[in-house]
Amino acid sequence: MSANLEKAIQEEVRDLTDDQQRQVMAFVESLKPKPSDNGAKRYSFVGIARSGNGSLSTEAESILDEAANRREGWSLS
């Protein structure tokens, strides 16, 4: 970081109220990488089971019911 930028930031923060300075610090902390963040992309699972086809789970259940042996389960062979 350039010395000019650092100085400008310090001057701006110095003029803020204590509460605003705490908010700035919280924001700066939120920008830092988390210790558990190893660079791996995290995927969202929101909507993972939403096909848009309301009868899909019913159809899957009926297919499994037909193919499954209640005592031994089911297999693809």
CSV table of C-alpha atoms in Angstrom, one decimal:
chain,number,residue,atom,x,y,z
A,1,MET,CA,0.0,0.0,0.0
A,2,SER,CA,1.4,3.4,-0.8
A,3,ALA,CA,2.2,5.7,2.0
A,4,ASN,CA,-0.2,8.4,0.6
A,5,LEU,CA,-3.1,6.0,0.5
A,6,GLU,CA,-2.4,4.8,4.1
A,7,LYS,CA,-2.1,8.3,5.3
A,8,ALA,CA,-5.4,9.3,3.6
A,9,ILE,CA,-7.2,6.4,5.1
A,10,GLN,CA,-5.9,7.2,8.6
A,11,GLU,CA,-7.0,10.8,8.3
A,12,GLU,CA,-10.5,9.8,7.1
A,13,VAL,CA,-10.9,7.3,9.9
A,14,ARG,CA,-9.6,9.7,12.5
A,15,ASP,CA,-12.5,12.1,11.8
A,16,LEU,CA,-15.1,9.4,12.4
A,17,THR,CA,-17.0,8.8,15.6
A,18,ASP,CA,-16.0,5.9,17.8
A,19,ASP,CA,-18.9,3.8,16.7
A,20,GLN,CA,-18.1,4.5,13.0
A,21,GLN,CA,-14.5,3.5,13.6
A,22,ARG,CA,-15.7,0.2,15.1
A,23,GLN,CA,-17.8,-0.3,12.0
A,24,VAL,CA,-14.9,0.4,9.8
A,25,MET,CA,-12.8,-2.1,11.7
A,26,ALA,CA,-15.5,-4.8,11.5
A,27,PHE,CA,-15.7,-4.2,7.8
A,28,VAL,CA,-11.9,-4.5,7.4
A,29,GLU,CA,-11.9,-7.7,9.4
A,30,SER,CA,-14.7,-9.1,7.2
A,31,LEU,CA,-12.4,-8.6,4.2
A,32,LYS,CA,-9.6,-10.8,5.6
A,33,PRO,CA,-9.6,-14.4,4.5
A,34,LYS,CA,-10.9,-16.8,7.1
A,35,PRO,CA,-8.4,-19.3,8.7
A,36,SER,CA,-10.5,-22.2,7.4
A,37,ASP,CA,-10.7,-20.7,3.9
A,38,ASN,CA,-8.2,-22.8,2.0
A,39,GLY,CA,-9.2,-21.3,-1.4
A,40,ALA,CA,-11.6,-24.1,-2.2
A,41,LYS,CA,-14.8,-23.0,-3.8
A,42,ARG,CA,-17.9,-23.6,-1.7
A,43,TYR,CA,-21.0,-24.7,-3.5
A,44,SER,CA,-24.5,-23.8,-2.5
A,45,PHE,CA,-27.0,-26.6,-2.1
A,46,VAL,CA,-30.0,-24.3,-2.2
A,47,GLY,CA,-32.6,-25.8,-4.6
A,48,ILE,CA,-30.6,-28.9,-5.2
A,49,ALA,CA,-33.7,-31.1,-5.2
A,50,ARG,CA,-35.9,-28.7,-7.1
A,51,SER,CA,-36.5,-30.1,-10.6
A,52,GLY,CA,-39.6,-28.0,-11.4
A,53,ASN,CA,-41.4,-31.3,-12.0
A,54,GLY,CA,-43.7,-31.9,-9.0
A,55,SER,CA,-44.3,-35.5,-9.9
A,56,LEU,CA,-40.7,-36.5,-10.2
A,57,SER,CA,-40.3,-37.8,-6.7
A,58,THR,CA,-43.6,-39.8,-7.0
A,59,GLU,CA,-42.4,-41.3,-10.3
A,60,ALA,CA,-39.0,-42.2,-8.8
A,61,GLU,CA,-40.7,-43.8,-5.8
A,62,SER,CA,-43.0,-45.9,-8.0
A,63,ILE,CA,-40.0,-47.0,-10.2
A,64,LEU,CA,-38.1,-48.1,-7.1
A,65,ASP,CA,-41.2,-49.8,-5.7
A,66,GLU,CA,-41.5,-51.9,-8.8
A,67,ALA,CA,-37.7,-52.7,-9.0
A,68,ALA,CA,-37.1,-53.3,-5.3
A,69,ASN,CA,-37.4,-56.6,-3.6
A,70,ARG,CA,-38.6,-55.7,-0.1
A,71,ARG,CA,-36.4,-58.3,1.6
A,72,GLU,CA,-33.2,-57.9,-0.5
A,73,GLY,CA,-33.4,-54.3,-1.7
A,74,TRP,CA,-32.7,-53.5,-5.4
A,75,SER,CA,-29.8,-53.5,-7.8
A,76,LEU,CA,-29.2,-52.4,-11.4
A,77,SER,CA,-28.4,-55.9,-12.6
